Coordinates of C-alpha atoms and ligand atoms in Angstrom, one line a residue:
M1 CA 0.0 0.0 0.0
K2 CA 1.3 3.4 -0.9
F3 CA 0.3 6.4 1.1
N4 CA 0.2 9.9 -0.1
K5 CA 3.8 11.1 -0.3
V6 CA 3.1 14.1 1.8
L7 CA 2.6 11.9 4.9
K8 CA 6.4 11.1 5.0
D9 CA 7.2 14.5 6.3
I10 CA 4.4 14.7 8.9
K11 CA 4.9 14.0 12.6
T12 CA 1.7 12.9 14.3
Y13 CA 0.4 15.6 16.6
E14 CA 1.1 14.7 20.3
A15 CA -1.8 15.8 22.5
G16 CA -1.3 16.4 26.2
K17 CA -1.2 13.0 28.0
P18 CA -4.6 11.9 29.4
I19 CA -5.1 11.2 33.1
E20 CA -6.1 7.6 32.2
L21 CA -2.6 7.0 30.8
V22 CA -0.9 8.0 34.1
V23 CA -3.3 5.8 36.0
R24 CA -2.5 2.8 33.8
E25 CA 1.2 3.3 33.6
F26 CA 2.1 4.4 37.0
G27 CA -0.7 2.9 39.1
I28 CA -1.6 6.3 40.5
A29 CA -5.2 6.8 41.5
A30 CA -7.1 9.0 39.1
Q31 CA -8.0 11.5 41.8
D32 CA -4.3 12.0 42.6
V33 CA -3.4 12.9 39.0
V34 CA -3.0 16.6 38.3
K35 CA -3.3 17.4 34.6
L36 CA -1.9 20.8 33.7
A37 CA -0.9 19.9 30.1
S38 CA -3.7 20.9 27.7
N39 CA -4.7 24.4 28.7
E40 CA -8.1 23.3 29.8
N41 CA -10.2 25.3 32.2
P42 CA -9.4 24.0 35.7
I43 CA -12.7 25.1 37.1
G44 CA -14.4 22.5 35.0
T45 CA -17.8 22.9 33.1
S46 CA -20.2 25.5 34.1
P47 CA -23.3 24.1 35.9
A48 CA -25.6 25.9 33.5
V49 CA -23.8 24.2 30.6
Q50 CA -24.0 20.8 32.2
K51 CA -27.7 21.3 32.6
A52 CA -28.0 22.2 28.9
I53 CA -26.1 19.1 27.8
I54 CA -28.4 16.8 29.9
A55 CA -31.5 18.6 28.8
N56 CA -30.6 17.7 25.2
A57 CA -29.7 14.1 25.9
D58 CA -33.1 12.9 24.5
R59 CA -32.4 14.4 21.1
A60 CA -29.3 12.2 20.5
H61 CA -31.2 10.2 17.8
L62 CA -31.8 13.3 15.6
Y63 CA -29.1 14.9 13.5
P64 CA -28.2 18.3 14.9
D65 CA -29.5 21.6 13.4
D66 CA -27.0 21.9 10.5
S67 CA -27.7 25.6 10.1
M68 CA -26.4 26.1 13.8
F69 CA -28.9 28.9 13.9
E70 CA -28.9 29.4 17.7
L71 CA -25.2 29.3 18.2
K72 CA -24.6 31.6 15.3
D73 CA -27.2 33.9 16.7
A74 CA -25.4 33.9 20.0
L75 CA -22.0 34.6 18.4
R76 CA -23.4 37.2 16.1
K77 CA -24.6 39.2 19.1
K78 CA -21.5 38.6 21.1
F79 CA -19.2 39.9 18.3
S80 CA -21.5 42.4 16.6
V81 CA -21.2 40.6 13.2
T82 CA -23.8 38.9 11.0
D83 CA -24.3 35.1 10.9
E84 CA -22.9 35.1 7.4
N85 CA -19.6 36.1 8.9
I86 CA -19.4 32.9 10.9
I87 CA -18.3 29.3 10.3
I88 CA -18.3 26.9 13.2
G89 CA -15.9 23.9 13.5
A90 CA -15.3 20.9 15.7
G91 CA -12.8 23.0 17.6
S92 CA -11.1 25.9 15.9
D93 CA -8.8 23.1 14.8
Q94 CA -11.4 22.1 12.3
V95 CA -11.6 25.6 10.9
L96 CA -7.9 25.6 10.5
E97 CA -8.3 22.4 8.5
F98 CA -10.9 24.0 6.3
I99 CA -8.6 27.0 5.7
S100 CA -5.7 24.8 4.8
R101 CA -7.7 22.7 2.4
A102 CA -9.3 25.7 0.8
L103 CA -6.1 27.5 0.0
L104 CA -3.1 25.3 -0.2
D105 CA -1.5 22.9 -2.7
D106 CA 2.0 21.6 -3.2
E107 CA 3.2 24.9 -4.8
S108 CA 2.1 27.0 -1.8
S109 CA 3.9 28.0 1.4
V110 CA 2.6 29.2 4.8
L111 CA 4.3 31.6 7.1
M112 CA 4.3 31.3 10.9
S113 CA 6.3 32.2 13.9
A114 CA 9.4 30.1 14.9
V115 CA 7.5 28.4 17.8
T116 CA 3.7 28.3 17.5
F117 CA 0.7 26.0 17.4
A118 CA 1.8 22.7 15.9
M119 CA -1.4 22.1 13.8
Y120 CA -0.6 25.0 11.4
E121 CA 2.3 23.0 10.1
I122 CA 0.5 19.6 10.1
Y123 CA -2.5 20.9 8.1
A124 CA -0.2 22.7 5.6
K125 CA 2.0 19.6 5.1
Q126 CA -1.1 17.5 4.5
M127 CA -1.6 19.7 1.4
G128 CA 2.0 19.4 0.4
A129 CA 2.7 23.1 1.3
K130 CA 6.1 24.4 2.4
I131 CA 6.6 25.8 5.9
I132 CA 8.3 29.1 6.4
R133 CA 9.1 30.2 9.9
T134 CA 10.3 33.6 11.2
A135 CA 13.5 33.8 13.3
S136 CA 11.9 34.3 16.7
Y137 CA 8.8 33.1 18.4
A138 CA 7.5 36.6 18.8
H139 CA 5.4 37.9 16.0
K140 CA 7.7 40.8 14.9
Y141 CA 6.7 43.0 12.0
D142 CA 10.1 43.1 10.4
E143 CA 10.6 39.3 10.6
F144 CA 7.1 38.7 9.1
M145 CA 7.5 41.2 6.4
E146 CA 11.0 40.0 5.4
A147 CA 9.7 36.4 5.1
Y148 CA 6.5 37.5 3.4
K149 CA 8.4 39.4 0.7
M150 CA 10.7 36.5 0.0
H151 CA 8.2 33.7 -0.1
K152 CA 4.7 35.2 -0.8
P153 CA 3.0 32.7 1.4
K154 CA -0.7 31.8 0.8
I155 CA -1.4 31.8 4.5
V156 CA 0.1 33.9 7.3
Y157 CA -0.5 32.7 10.9
I158 CA -0.6 35.2 13.7
C159 CA -1.2 33.3 16.9
T160 CA -1.9 35.9 19.6
P161 CA -1.6 35.1 22.4
N162 CA 0.8 32.5 21.1
N163 CA 0.9 28.8 22.1
P164 CA 3.1 27.2 23.5
T165 CA 5.1 30.4 24.5
G166 CA 2.3 32.4 26.1
D167 CA 3.4 35.9 24.8
A168 CA 1.1 38.1 22.9
T169 CA 1.3 40.6 20.0
S170 CA -0.4 44.0 20.5
K171 CA -3.4 45.0 18.3
T172 CA -1.3 47.8 16.8
E173 CA 1.5 45.4 15.7
V174 CA -1.1 42.9 14.3
L175 CA -2.8 45.6 12.3
K176 CA 0.5 46.9 11.0
I177 CA 1.3 43.4 9.7
I178 CA -2.1 43.0 8.2
E179 CA -2.0 46.4 6.5
A180 CA 1.4 45.5 5.0
I181 CA 0.6 42.1 3.7
G182 CA -0.9 41.9 0.2
K183 CA -4.5 40.7 -0.3
E184 CA -3.4 37.6 -2.1
S185 CA -2.3 36.0 1.3
L186 CA -4.9 34.9 3.9
I187 CA -4.0 36.1 7.4
V188 CA -5.3 33.9 10.2
V189 CA -5.4 35.7 13.6
D190 CA -5.8 32.8 16.1
G191 CA -7.2 34.1 19.3
A192 CA -7.7 30.8 21.1
Y193 CA -6.5 32.4 24.3
M194 CA -7.7 36.0 23.6
E195 CA -10.0 36.2 26.6
Y196 CA -7.0 36.0 28.9
A197 CA -4.9 38.6 27.1
A198 CA -7.9 41.0 26.8
A199 CA -8.5 40.7 30.5
K200 CA -4.8 41.3 31.3
D201 CA -4.1 44.3 29.1
E202 CA -6.4 45.9 26.6
K203 CA -3.5 46.7 24.3
Y204 CA -3.6 43.0 23.3
A205 CA -7.3 42.8 22.9
I206 CA -8.3 42.0 19.4
S207 CA -11.9 41.2 18.5
A208 CA -13.3 39.6 15.4
K209 CA -15.0 42.9 14.6
D210 CA -11.7 44.8 14.5
L211 CA -10.6 42.6 11.6
L212 CA -13.8 42.4 9.6
A213 CA -12.8 45.3 7.4
Y214 CA -10.1 43.2 5.7
E215 CA -11.2 40.8 3.0
N216 CA -8.2 38.5 3.5
V217 CA -8.3 38.1 7.3
I218 CA -10.0 35.5 9.5
Y219 CA -10.3 35.6 13.3
L220 CA -10.5 32.2 15.0
G221 CA -11.8 31.7 18.6
T222 CA -12.7 28.6 20.6
F223 CA -14.9 27.4 23.5
S224 CA -12.2 25.1 24.6
K225 CA -10.3 27.4 27.0
A226 CA -11.9 30.3 28.9
Y227 CA -15.4 28.8 28.2
G228 CA -14.4 25.4 29.7
L229 CA -15.7 23.2 26.8
G230 CA -12.5 21.4 25.6
G231 CA -14.4 18.1 25.6
M232 CA -17.3 19.4 23.4
R233 CA -15.1 20.5 20.5
V234 CA -16.5 23.8 19.4
G235 CA -14.6 26.7 17.7
Y236 CA -15.4 29.3 15.2
G237 CA -14.0 31.5 12.4
I238 CA -15.2 35.0 11.7
A239 CA -14.5 36.8 8.4
Q240 CA -16.1 38.6 5.4
T241 CA -18.9 36.6 3.9
A242 CA -17.1 35.8 0.6
L243 CA -14.3 34.0 2.5
I244 CA -16.7 32.2 4.8
N245 CA -18.7 30.9 1.8
E246 CA -15.5 29.4 0.3
L247 CA -14.6 27.7 3.6
Y248 CA -18.1 26.3 3.9
K249 CA -17.3 24.2 0.8
M250 CA -14.9 22.2 2.9
R251 CA -17.3 21.6 5.8
P252 CA -18.8 18.1 6.3
P253 CA -22.5 18.0 7.2
F254 CA -23.4 18.0 10.9
N255 CA -19.9 18.8 12.0
I256 CA -21.0 19.9 15.5
S257 CA -23.0 17.5 17.6
T258 CA -26.4 18.3 19.2
L259 CA -24.9 18.2 22.7
S260 CA -21.9 20.4 21.7
L261 CA -24.2 23.0 20.1
A262 CA -26.4 23.1 23.3
A263 CA -23.3 23.4 25.5
A264 CA -21.8 26.3 23.4
I265 CA -25.1 28.2 23.2
E266 CA -25.4 28.0 26.9
A267 CA -21.8 29.0 27.4
C268 CA -22.4 32.2 25.5
N269 CA -25.0 33.2 28.0
D270 CA -22.9 32.3 31.0
E271 CA -20.3 35.1 30.9
T272 CA -20.0 35.0 34.8
F273 CA -18.3 31.6 34.4
V274 CA -15.7 33.1 32.1
E275 CA -15.2 36.0 34.5
E276 CA -14.7 33.6 37.4
S277 CA -12.3 31.5 35.4
I278 CA -10.2 34.5 34.5
T279 CA -10.2 35.9 38.1
L280 CA -8.9 32.6 39.5
H281 CA -6.4 32.3 36.7
Q282 CA -5.0 35.9 37.4
E283 CA -4.6 35.1 41.1
Q284 CA -2.9 31.8 40.6
I285 CA -0.5 32.7 37.7
K286 CA 1.2 35.1 40.2
R287 CA 2.3 32.1 42.2
Y288 CA 4.1 30.7 39.1
E289 CA 5.8 34.0 38.4
A290 CA 6.9 34.3 42.0
F291 CA 8.2 30.7 42.1
A292 CA 10.3 31.2 39.0
K293 CA 11.8 34.4 40.4
E294 CA 12.5 32.8 43.8
N295 CA 14.2 29.9 42.1
G296 CA 16.2 31.9 39.6
F297 CA 14.9 30.7 36.3
A298 CA 13.2 32.6 33.5
Y299 CA 9.7 32.5 32.3
I300 CA 7.8 34.1 29.4
E301 CA 5.4 36.8 30.5
S302 CA 2.1 35.0 29.8
Y303 CA -1.1 36.4 28.3
T304 CA -2.7 32.9 28.3
N305 CA -4.0 30.3 30.7
F306 CA -0.5 28.7 30.9
I307 CA 3.0 29.7 31.7
T308 CA 6.2 28.7 30.0
Y309 CA 9.3 28.2 32.2
L310 CA 12.6 28.5 30.3
F311 CA 15.5 26.5 31.6
D312 CA 19.3 27.0 31.3
E313 CA 21.7 24.0 30.6
T314 CA 21.7 23.0 34.3
M315 CA 18.1 21.9 33.9
D316 CA 16.6 19.4 31.5
A317 CA 13.0 19.9 30.5
A318 CA 12.5 16.4 29.2
K319 CA 13.8 14.8 32.5
I320 CA 11.8 17.1 34.7
S321 CA 8.6 16.4 32.7
D322 CA 9.2 12.7 33.0
A323 CA 9.9 12.9 36.8
L324 CA 6.7 14.9 37.2
L325 CA 4.7 12.4 35.2
K326 CA 5.8 9.5 37.4
R327 CA 4.5 11.6 40.3
G328 CA 1.1 12.0 38.6
V329 CA 1.7 15.6 37.5
I330 CA 1.1 16.1 33.7
I331 CA 2.7 19.1 32.1
R332 CA 4.0 19.8 28.7
N333 CA 7.7 19.3 27.7
L334 CA 8.6 21.8 25.0
T335 CA 11.9 20.2 23.8
S336 CA 10.2 19.1 20.5
Y337 CA 9.7 22.8 19.8
G338 CA 13.4 23.4 20.2
L339 CA 13.0 24.9 23.6
N340 CA 14.5 23.6 26.9
A341 CA 11.3 24.7 28.5
I342 CA 8.1 23.4 30.1
R343 CA 4.5 24.7 29.7
I344 CA 2.2 24.4 32.7
T345 CA -1.5 25.2 32.5
I346 CA -2.4 27.2 35.5
G347 CA -4.7 25.0 37.7
T348 CA -6.9 25.6 40.7
Q349 CA -5.2 26.5 44.0
A350 CA -5.2 22.9 45.1
Q351 CA -3.8 21.6 41.7
N352 CA -1.1 24.3 41.8
D353 CA -0.2 23.3 45.4
V354 CA 0.4 19.8 44.2
F355 CA 2.5 21.0 41.2
F356 CA 4.8 23.2 43.4
T357 CA 5.3 20.4 46.0
H358 CA 6.4 17.9 43.3
F359 CA 8.3 20.5 41.2
S360 CA 10.3 21.7 44.1
E361 CA 11.4 18.2 44.8
V362 CA 12.1 17.3 41.2
I363 CA 14.4 20.3 40.5
V364 CA 16.8 20.0 43.5
Ligands
LIG401 N1 -5.2 27.5 18.3 C1 -4.4 27.4 19.4 C2 -3.4 28.4 19.5 C3 -4.5 26.4 20.3 O1 -3.6 26.4 21.3 C4 -5.5 25.4 20.2 C5 -5.7 24.3 21.2 N2 -4.6 23.9 21.8 C6 -6.3 25.5 19.1 C7 -6.2 26.5 18.2 C8 -7.4 24.5 18.9 O2 -8.3 24.5 19.8 P1 -9.7 23.8 19.7 O3 -9.7 22.9 18.5 O4 -9.9 23.1 21.0 O5 -10.7 24.9 19.5

């Protein structure tokens, strides 16, 4: 059997390790495992959303509303756009996939930061496209423009705040890049963690509406982070109608389940939950900053719900991650991104207590 030749060059995406794996491999009880690896919301699922999911359980035999009228209506109001500006995906991941398939082929290239969300590369490579990266992980105007002029990429990814580094790009800088890039490239502004950045400093707040004036820009958002719905898989893209219509050609029918739609609709009405999540996060992340300072290692100023600790050569991110895993603490080792660093999702107070206890012992 001969697979598509593009697969040769693709590394399978490695998701954060599940709790079940640690239970199976290390015999640790599930309740003692602390998962701070996938940037989920540590508070859990809002009670109102849980109710909405249960209330829709007796409709599981019916296909979902493929027009997604109610969810689009909620998003339309939230972002002051029209429903024709919106496409909904099984996670913003699926919207990224639509974008890649709609634009790329084996003569195209895509431009992204040196260290950024891994799926941009994977989806591009699936289409045989070439990956161009800037020199640094920050989204710097000069670096983006130099690479843009040289390669004329079909897609330019701006991930702000950026994953897995946690830094953000100001609205002014993003608009400067958008204004300078020609209309023949699609610019994807991925705001998966935007709620955290906007709450921290409004300089970094970018809303879908801010970008709607540009025909070649799409804003991506997700319910997986601040809205606490990682398990329901709902994300969205917002752009001018002509672009949305093209992306719709890539969408399979019924791509969002009835229960996921119900959950996301309710989540849009439950802004208090998001506010509580962000308040807890802002309190708890201070502990991670203080810990790094006290122990003399660097971290990247975070605008997300995680923090990235950067190690010098006296510390080994891979070894530290493995040692934590054996103790039931799951975090993300970033060595595969070329960084001697770990990424930790900020948990609840209790989860962070467990992290600091084990981390302090592991790094001595
Ligand atoms: N973009 C970024 C930057 C992410 O970090 C993630 C999830 N890790 C996604 C998109 C995809 O999120 P989801 O598919 O859960 O909406």
